XYZ file of C-alpha atoms in Angstrom:
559
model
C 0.000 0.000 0.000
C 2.972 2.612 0.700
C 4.132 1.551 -2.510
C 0.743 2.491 -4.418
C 0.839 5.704 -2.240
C 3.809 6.907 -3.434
C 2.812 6.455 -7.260
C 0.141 8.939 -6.343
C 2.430 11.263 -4.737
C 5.210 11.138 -7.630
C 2.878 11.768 -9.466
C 1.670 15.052 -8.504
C 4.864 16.142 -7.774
C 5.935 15.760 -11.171
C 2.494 17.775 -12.290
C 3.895 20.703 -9.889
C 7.540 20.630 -11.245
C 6.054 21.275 -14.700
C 3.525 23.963 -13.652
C 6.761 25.528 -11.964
C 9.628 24.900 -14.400
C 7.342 26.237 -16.922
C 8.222 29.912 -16.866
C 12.533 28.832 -16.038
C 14.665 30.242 -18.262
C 16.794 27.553 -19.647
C 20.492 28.292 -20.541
C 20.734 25.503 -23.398
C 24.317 25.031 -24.362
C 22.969 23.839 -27.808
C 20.094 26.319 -28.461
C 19.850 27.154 -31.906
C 20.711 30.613 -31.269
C 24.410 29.757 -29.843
C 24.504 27.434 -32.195
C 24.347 30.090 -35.378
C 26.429 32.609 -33.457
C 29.126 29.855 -33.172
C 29.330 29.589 -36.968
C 28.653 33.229 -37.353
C 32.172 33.741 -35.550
C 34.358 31.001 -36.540
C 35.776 32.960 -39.283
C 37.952 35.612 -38.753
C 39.047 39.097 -40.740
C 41.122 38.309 -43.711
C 44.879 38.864 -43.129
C 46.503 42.029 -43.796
C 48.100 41.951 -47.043
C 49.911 45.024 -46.615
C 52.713 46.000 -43.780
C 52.958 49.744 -43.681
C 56.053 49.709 -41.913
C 58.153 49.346 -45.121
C 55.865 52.038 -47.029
C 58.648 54.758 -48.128
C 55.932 57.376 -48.180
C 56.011 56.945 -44.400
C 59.350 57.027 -43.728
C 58.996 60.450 -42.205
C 62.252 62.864 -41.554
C 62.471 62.577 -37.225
C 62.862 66.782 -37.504
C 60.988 67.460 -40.174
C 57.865 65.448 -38.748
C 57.829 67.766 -36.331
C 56.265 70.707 -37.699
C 53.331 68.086 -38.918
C 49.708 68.736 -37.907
C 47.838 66.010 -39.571
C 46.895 66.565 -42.602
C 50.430 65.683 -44.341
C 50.183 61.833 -43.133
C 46.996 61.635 -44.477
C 48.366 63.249 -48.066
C 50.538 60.066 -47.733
C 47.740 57.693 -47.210
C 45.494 59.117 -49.984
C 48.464 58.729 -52.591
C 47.750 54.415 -51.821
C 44.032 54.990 -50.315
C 42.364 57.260 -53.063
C 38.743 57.025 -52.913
C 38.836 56.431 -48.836
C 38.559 60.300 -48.198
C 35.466 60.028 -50.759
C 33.810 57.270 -48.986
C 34.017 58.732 -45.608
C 33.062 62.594 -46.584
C 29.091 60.210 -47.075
C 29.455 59.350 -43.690
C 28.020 60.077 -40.377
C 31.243 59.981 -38.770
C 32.253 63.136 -40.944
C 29.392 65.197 -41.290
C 27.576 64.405 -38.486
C 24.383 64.390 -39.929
C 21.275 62.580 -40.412
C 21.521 61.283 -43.685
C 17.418 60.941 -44.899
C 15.813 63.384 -42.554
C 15.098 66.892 -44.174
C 18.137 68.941 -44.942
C 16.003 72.101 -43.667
C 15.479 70.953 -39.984
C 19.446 70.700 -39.694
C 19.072 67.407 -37.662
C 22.416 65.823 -36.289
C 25.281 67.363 -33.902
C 26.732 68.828 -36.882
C 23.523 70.495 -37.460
C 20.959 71.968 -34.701
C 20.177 68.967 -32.596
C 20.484 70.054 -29.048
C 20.823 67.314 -26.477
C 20.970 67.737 -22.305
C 24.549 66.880 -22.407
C 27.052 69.973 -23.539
C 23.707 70.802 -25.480
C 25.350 71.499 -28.961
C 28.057 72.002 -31.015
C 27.535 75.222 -32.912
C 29.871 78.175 -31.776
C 31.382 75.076 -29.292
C 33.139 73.447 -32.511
C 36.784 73.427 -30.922
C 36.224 71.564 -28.254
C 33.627 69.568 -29.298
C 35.055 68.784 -32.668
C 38.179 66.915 -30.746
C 35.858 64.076 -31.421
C 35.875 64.297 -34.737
C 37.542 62.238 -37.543
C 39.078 65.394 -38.878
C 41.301 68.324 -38.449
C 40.712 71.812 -37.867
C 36.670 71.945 -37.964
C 37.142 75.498 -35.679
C 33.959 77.169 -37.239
C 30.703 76.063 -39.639
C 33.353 78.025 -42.331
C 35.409 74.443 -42.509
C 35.453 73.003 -45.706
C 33.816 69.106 -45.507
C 35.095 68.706 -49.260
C 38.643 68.894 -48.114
C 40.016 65.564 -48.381
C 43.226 65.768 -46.175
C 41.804 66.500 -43.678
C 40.350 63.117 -42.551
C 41.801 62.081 -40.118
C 42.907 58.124 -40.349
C 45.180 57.733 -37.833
C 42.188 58.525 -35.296
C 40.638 55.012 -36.937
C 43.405 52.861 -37.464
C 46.548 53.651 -35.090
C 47.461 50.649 -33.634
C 50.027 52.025 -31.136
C 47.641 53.642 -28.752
C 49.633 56.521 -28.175
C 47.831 58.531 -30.567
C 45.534 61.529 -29.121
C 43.626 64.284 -30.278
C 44.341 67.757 -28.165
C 40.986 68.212 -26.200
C 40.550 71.747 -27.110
C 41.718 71.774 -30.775
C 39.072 71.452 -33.439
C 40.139 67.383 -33.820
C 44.738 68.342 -34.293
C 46.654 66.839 -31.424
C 49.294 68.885 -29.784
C 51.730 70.588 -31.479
C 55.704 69.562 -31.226
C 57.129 72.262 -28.367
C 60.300 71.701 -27.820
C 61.513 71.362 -24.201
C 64.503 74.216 -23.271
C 65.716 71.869 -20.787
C 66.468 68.634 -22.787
C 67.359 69.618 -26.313
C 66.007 67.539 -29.052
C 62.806 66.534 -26.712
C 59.670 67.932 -26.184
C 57.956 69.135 -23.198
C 54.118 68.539 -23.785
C 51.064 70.922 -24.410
C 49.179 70.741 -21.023
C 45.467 71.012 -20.699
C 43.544 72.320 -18.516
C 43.153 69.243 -16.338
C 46.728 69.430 -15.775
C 47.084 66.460 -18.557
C 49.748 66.787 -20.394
C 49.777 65.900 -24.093
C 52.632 65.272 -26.708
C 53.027 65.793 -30.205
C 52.747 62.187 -32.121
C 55.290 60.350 -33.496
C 53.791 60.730 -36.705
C 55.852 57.814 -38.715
C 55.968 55.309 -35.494
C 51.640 56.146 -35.924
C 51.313 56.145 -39.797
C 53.697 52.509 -39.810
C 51.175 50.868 -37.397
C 47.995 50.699 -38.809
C 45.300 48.277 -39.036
C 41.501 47.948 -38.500
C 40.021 49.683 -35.556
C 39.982 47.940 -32.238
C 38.020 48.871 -29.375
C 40.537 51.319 -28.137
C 39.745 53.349 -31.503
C 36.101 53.189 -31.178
C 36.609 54.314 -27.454
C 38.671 57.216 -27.703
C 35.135 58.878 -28.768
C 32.427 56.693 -27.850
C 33.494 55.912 -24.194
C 33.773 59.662 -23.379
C 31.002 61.403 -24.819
C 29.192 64.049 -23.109
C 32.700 65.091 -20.994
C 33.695 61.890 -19.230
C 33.898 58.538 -18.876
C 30.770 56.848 -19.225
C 28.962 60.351 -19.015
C 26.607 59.648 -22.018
C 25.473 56.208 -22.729
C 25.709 54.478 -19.583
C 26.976 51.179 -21.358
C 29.780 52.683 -23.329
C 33.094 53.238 -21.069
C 36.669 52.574 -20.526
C 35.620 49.518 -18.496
C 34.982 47.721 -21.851
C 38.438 48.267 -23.242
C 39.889 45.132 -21.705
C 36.180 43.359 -20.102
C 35.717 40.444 -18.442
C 33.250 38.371 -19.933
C 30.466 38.993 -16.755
C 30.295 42.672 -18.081
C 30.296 41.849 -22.000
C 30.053 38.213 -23.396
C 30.806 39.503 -26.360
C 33.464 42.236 -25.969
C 34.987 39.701 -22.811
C 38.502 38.760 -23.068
C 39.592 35.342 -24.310
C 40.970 34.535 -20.951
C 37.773 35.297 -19.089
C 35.885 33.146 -21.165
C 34.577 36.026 -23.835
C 34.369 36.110 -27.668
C 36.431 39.369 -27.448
C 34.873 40.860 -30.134
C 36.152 43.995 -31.687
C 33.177 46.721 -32.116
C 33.286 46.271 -35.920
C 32.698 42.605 -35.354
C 29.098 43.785 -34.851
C 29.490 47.163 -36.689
C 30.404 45.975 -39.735
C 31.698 48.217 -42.769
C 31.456 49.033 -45.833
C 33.056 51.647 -47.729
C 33.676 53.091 -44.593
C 29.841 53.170 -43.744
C 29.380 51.777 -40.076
C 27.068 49.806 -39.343
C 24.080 51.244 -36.686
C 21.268 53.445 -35.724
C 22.075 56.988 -37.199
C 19.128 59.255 -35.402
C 16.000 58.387 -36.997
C 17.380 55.776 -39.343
C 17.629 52.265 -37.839
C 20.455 50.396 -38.251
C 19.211 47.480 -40.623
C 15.707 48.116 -42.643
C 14.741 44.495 -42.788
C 15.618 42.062 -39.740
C 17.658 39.080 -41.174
C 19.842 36.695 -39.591
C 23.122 35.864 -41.954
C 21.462 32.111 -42.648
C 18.706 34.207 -45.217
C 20.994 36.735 -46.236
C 24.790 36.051 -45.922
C 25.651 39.739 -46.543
C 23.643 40.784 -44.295
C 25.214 43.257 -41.644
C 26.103 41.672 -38.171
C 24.808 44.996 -36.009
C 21.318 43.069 -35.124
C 21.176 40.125 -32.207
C 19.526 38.142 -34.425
C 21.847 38.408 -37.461
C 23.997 35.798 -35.766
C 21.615 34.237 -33.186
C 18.426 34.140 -35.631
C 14.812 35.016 -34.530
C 14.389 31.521 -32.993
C 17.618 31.949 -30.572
C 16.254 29.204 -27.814
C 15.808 25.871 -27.300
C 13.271 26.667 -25.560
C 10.215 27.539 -27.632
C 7.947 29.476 -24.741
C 10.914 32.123 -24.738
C 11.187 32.233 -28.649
C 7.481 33.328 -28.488
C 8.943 36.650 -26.528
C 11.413 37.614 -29.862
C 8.790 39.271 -32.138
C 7.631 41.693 -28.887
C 10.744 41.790 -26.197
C 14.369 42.871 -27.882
C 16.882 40.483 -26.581
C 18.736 43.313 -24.602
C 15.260 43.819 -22.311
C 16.148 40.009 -20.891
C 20.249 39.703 -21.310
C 21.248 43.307 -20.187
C 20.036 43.614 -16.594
C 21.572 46.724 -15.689
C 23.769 48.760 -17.214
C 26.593 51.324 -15.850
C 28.092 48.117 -14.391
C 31.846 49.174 -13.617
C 31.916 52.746 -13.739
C 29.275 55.342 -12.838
C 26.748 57.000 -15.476
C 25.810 60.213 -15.312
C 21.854 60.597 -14.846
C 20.949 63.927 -13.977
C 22.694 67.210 -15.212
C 20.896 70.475 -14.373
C 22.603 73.830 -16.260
C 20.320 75.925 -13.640
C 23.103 75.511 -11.039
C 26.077 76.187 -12.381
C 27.961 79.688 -12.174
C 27.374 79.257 -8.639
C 31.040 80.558 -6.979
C 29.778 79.907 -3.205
C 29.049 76.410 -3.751
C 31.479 73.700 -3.295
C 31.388 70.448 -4.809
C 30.933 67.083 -2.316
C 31.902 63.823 -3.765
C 29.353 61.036 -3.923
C 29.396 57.351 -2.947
C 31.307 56.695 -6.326
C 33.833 59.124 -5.821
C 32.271 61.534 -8.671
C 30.924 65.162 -8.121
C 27.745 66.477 -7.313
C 28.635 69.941 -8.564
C 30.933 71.877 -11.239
C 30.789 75.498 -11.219
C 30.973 75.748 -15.547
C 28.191 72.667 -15.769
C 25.959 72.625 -12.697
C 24.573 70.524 -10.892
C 24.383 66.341 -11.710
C 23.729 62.879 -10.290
C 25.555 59.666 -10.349
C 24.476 56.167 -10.678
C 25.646 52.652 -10.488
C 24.554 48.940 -11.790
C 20.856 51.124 -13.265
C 18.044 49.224 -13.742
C 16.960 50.537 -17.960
C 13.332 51.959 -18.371
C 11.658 50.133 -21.360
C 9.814 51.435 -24.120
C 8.763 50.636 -27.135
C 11.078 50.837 -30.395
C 11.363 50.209 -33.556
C 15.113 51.435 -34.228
C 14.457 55.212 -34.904
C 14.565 57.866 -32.842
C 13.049 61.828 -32.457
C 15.474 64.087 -32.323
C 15.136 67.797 -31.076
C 16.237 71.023 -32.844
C 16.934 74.477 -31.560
C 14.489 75.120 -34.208
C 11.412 73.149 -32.638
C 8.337 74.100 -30.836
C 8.489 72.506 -27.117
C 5.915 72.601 -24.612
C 7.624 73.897 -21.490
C 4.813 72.890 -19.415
C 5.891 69.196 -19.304
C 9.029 66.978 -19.804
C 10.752 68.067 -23.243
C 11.785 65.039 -24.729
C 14.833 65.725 -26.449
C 15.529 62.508 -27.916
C 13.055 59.701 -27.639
C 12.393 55.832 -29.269
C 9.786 55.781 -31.744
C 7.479 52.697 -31.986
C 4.528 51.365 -29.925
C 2.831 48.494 -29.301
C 0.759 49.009 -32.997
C 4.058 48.923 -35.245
C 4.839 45.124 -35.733
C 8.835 46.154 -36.360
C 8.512 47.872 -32.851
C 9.926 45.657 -29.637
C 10.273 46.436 -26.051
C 13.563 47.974 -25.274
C 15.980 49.059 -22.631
C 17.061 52.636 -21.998
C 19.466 54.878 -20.490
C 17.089 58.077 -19.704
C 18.991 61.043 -18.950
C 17.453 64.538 -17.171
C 18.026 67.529 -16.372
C 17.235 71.168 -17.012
C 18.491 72.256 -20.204
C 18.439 76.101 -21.199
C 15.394 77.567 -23.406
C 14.094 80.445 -25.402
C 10.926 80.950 -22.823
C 9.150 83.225 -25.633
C 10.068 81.644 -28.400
C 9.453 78.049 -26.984
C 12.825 76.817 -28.555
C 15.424 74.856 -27.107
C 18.504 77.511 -26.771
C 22.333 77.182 -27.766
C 24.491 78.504 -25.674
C 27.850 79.428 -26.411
C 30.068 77.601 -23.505
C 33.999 77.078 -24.901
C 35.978 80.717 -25.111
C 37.079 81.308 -28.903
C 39.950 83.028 -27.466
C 41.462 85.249 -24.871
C 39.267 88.464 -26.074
C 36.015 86.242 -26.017
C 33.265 88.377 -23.567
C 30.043 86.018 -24.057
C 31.382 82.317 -24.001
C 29.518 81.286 -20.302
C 32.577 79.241 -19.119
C 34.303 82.514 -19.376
C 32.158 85.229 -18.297
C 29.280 82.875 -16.743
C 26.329 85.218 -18.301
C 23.737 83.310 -19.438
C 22.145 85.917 -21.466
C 24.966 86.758 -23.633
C 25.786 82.712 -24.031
C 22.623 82.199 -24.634
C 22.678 85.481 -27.341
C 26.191 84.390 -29.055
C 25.467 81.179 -29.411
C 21.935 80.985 -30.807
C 23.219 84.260 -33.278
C 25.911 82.181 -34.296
C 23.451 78.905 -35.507
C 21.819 81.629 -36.899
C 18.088 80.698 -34.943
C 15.727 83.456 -33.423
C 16.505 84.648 -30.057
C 13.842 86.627 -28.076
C 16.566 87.493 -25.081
C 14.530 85.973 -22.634
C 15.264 82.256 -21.295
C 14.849 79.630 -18.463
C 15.632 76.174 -17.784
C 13.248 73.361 -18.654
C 13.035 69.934 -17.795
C 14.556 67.620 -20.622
C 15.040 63.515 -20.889
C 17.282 61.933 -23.598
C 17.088 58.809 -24.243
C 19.808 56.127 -25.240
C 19.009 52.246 -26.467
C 21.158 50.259 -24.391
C 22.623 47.631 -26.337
C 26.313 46.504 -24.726
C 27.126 45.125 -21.253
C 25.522 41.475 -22.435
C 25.348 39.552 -19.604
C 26.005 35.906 -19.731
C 23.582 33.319 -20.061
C 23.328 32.639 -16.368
C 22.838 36.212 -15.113
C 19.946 37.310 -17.546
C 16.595 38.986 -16.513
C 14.484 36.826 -14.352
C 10.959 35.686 -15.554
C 9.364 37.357 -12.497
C 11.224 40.638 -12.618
C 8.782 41.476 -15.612
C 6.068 39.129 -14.626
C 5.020 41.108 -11.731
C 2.838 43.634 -10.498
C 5.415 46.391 -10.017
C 7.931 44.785 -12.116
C 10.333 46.435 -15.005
C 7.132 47.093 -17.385
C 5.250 48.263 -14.804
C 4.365 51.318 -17.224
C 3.813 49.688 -20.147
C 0.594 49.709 -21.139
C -1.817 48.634 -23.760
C -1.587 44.840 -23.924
C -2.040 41.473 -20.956
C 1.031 40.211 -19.287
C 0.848 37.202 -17.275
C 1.795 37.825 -13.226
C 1.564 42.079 -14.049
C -1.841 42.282 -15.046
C -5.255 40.927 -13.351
C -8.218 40.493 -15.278
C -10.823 38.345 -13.149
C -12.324 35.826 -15.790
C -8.570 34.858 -16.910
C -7.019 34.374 -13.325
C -10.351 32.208 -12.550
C -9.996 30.646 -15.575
C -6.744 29.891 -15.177
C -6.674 29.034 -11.743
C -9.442 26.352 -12.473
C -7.584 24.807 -15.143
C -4.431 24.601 -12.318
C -7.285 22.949 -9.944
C -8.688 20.920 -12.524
C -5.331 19.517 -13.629
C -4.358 18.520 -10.312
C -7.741 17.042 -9.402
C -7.190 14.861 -12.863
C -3.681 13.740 -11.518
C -5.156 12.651 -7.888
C -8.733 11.233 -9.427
C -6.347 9.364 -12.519
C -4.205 8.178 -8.994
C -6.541 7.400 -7.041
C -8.631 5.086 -9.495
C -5.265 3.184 -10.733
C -4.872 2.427 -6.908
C -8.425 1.112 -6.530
C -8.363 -0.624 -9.545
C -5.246 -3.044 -8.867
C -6.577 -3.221 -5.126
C -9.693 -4.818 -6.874
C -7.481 -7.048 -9.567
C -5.674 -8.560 -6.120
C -8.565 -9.022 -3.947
């Protein structure tokens, strides 16, 4: 009789482990989505067929390099390279400008998009410009045509001693020769107290190759002023990452696929792959088995639309981008930069107190801001485009401005729920005009009266720099509340650290504000939970009745 009795009870518990493993997320080795990626990265770049070293056109005189500013290495490269300057002049790295929205609204940095950041480039080009791929954009007077002055070596330099001088419209520092050691230099030093050399312009020239992620980084891990100021999973830490922070980016030795960022950015004609303002990054989603030139920059390019074994979580891929589940948080290693309010600064009394992560609550030339650490991502719908702002748009002051915000909803079937990085703050406006304002922040010289970081007056910032993008100015401004949002697409976890079921599958869970459609465990509607909860009953009633008459049945066969 124990015997019989503990049929029954097997039996039911094996009913309850299904109910319950039902909604596990299963980290399947051979799902079909590691599978593809596997093949998707067993081949590697073609060699180089070329060693630059033993070029003679860059075998440059020790002295004579020495009065170089750029442009002359890049003469040399063009006399090999000849159409490279004219593939990259129709790029977004070099003009900095959405490339199918209206050429009137002036949208892009190198137009009249304003973000909450450093809020925009015009009359702010020599600073800003030291992220360009160029040299000498000082003024909207600089000629884009101008072929030499690309800059390559920003791209390929493989010696990692290249740098661009922060405050130089894109030329690094200039050879000054040190009175105290003849024949050596003594460094440019910036404000920071950073002191920066002139390159060794043949050593840099000899050495390169295709970008790595120190390349990419110089720019993209620092924008906004810092490290990891802007994106929130785009820093330093990812130079060299262990494969917890980025499966993908991870070193070899931590068990990563070490992937360089063209691996997934993939070029061609020196067009990189990814999402250029309101143009997605791929038109069509494709993995490479139905289209083998298709670019890598989509998850499911290598993984496919079908990525698990298990099929209950390939029913999430058509509504849920695979970031929302395998980036839990972002901001991992170093700090992000969340709130950044302009209102504050010029403020000479107050004195800046250092939060939990070591980083400042205060700057007297920016204002005020707030640090965070390991964020959780808000989630929205997308569908890979985004809205941009101008200085040239109508806001409503009365509410949140969003600067720059996914487009999508729950209607558009190329639209999937996505993480962000959301960053506020109070951004300067035109309060009459009801425009976004530009001010004019970085001195253009010692005789400069308006720049703000000089003279710390917003109205004649606020005056210069709008005159200068040539936009209405009424004279009369505030600060309004802005948001700008960033998809968050790096820091992959690995398998075994991904989102749990329940941390969307609740009532006050990460989609808490989504709205507009059912989710099991968030949302409650009566005749479905009764429903459902009878079909739980009734299967487990089946189990014990199905038990129960088995038992009776061989008690009656033996008696």
């Amino acid at each position: 009789m124990r015997q019989q009795w503990s049929i029954v009870g097997l039996t039911v518990g094996a009913m309850l482990f299904l109910i319950v493993s039902a909604g596990t997320v299963r980290a399947d080795e051979n799902a079909p989505g590691r599978l593809m990626a596997r093949q998707a990265t067993m081949t590697s770049h073609a060699p180089i067929t070329a060693d630059h070293s033993k070029f003679q056109e860059l075998q440059f005189d020790p002295v004579k390099q020495r009065s170089f500013k750029g442009p002359e290495v890049t003469r040399a490269c063009l006399g090999c390279h000849n159409k490279a300057a004219i593939q990259f002049h129709q790029t977004i790295h070099w003009t900095w400008r959405d490339p199918i929205s209206d050429p009137e609204r002036k949208i892009g940095k190198g137009g009249l998009t304003v973000n909450n950041f450093c809020v925009a480039v015009p009359s702010n080009e020599p600073r800003c410009t030291s992220c360009h791929a160029g040299y000498g954009w000082e003024s909207k007077d600089f000629d884009f045509a101008n072929p030499e002055t690309v800059d390559c070596l920003v791209c390929h330099d493989q010696t990692g001693e290249y740098q661009k001088f922060p405050t130089m419209a894109g030329y690094p520092a200039p050879w000054i020769a040190d009175p105290e050691n003849p024949g050596e230099q003594k460094g440019k030093t910036f404000s920071s107290g950073k002191v920066f050399y002139a390159p060794n312009w043949a050593e840099v020239a000899q050495s390169v190759g295709r970008p790595d992620r120190t390349n990419c980084g110089t720019c993209h891990f620092y924008g906004g002023g810092g490290d990891a100021v802007k994106h929130g999973d785009l820093d330093s830490s990812l130079s060299h990452p262990d494969k917890h922070l980025d499966v993908h980016m991870g070193t070899k030795d931590s068990g990563g696929q070490e992937f360089a960022c063209i691996r997934c950015h993939t070029t061609k004609a020196h067009d990189i792959a990814g999402r250029i303002y309101s143009n997605p990054a791929v038109m069509e989603r494709k993995s490479l088995v139905e289209h083998d030139l298709q670019p890598k920059i989509m998850c499911e390019s290598c993984h496919t639309a079908d990525p698990h074994g298990d099929q209950k979580m390939n029913d999430h891929t058509d509504r849920v981008a695979c970031q929302s589940c395998h980036i839990p948080t972002f901001a991992r290693v170093k700090p992000t930069k969340m709130w950044w309010d302009w209102s504050k600064a010029g403020d000479k009394e107050r004195k800046a107190v250092m939060d939990e992560y070591g980083k400042p609550d205060y700057v007297k030339k920016k204002g005020e801001f707030v640090w965070a650490k390991d964020v959780v991502p808000e989630y929205h719908w997308f569908n890979g485009a985004m809205t941009t702002t101008t200085a040239e748009d109508r806001i409503d002051p009365s509410e949140e401005v969003r600067l720059q915000w996914p487009m999508g909803d729950r209607s558009d079937p190329n639209a999937r729920i996505m993480p962000f990085k959301v960053h506020r703050g109070k951004t300067p406006y035109d309060s009459v005009n009801n425009t976004m304002a530009i001010p004019h922040l970085f001195p253009s010289g010692k005789d400069d009266k308006t720049a703000y970081w000089k003279n710390f007056d917003w109205h004649k910032a606020l005056a210069q720099g709008m005159e200068y993008a040539d936009v209405p100015f009424s004279g009369e401004f505030g600060f309004v509340e802005t948001a700008f949002a960033y998809p968050t697409t790096h820091m992959v976890a690995p398998k075994d650290n991904v989102v749990p079921c329940v941390e969307c599958h609740a009532k006050q869970g990460r989609l808490a504000d989504l709205s507009g459609f059912y989710m099991p465990g968030r949302d409650s509607v009566k005749a479905i939970d009764y429903l459902g909860w009878a079909g739980v009953v009734g299967s487990l009633l089946a189990v014990l009745i199905h038990g129960l008459l088995r038992l009776f049945a061989r008690n009656r066969r033996e008696g």
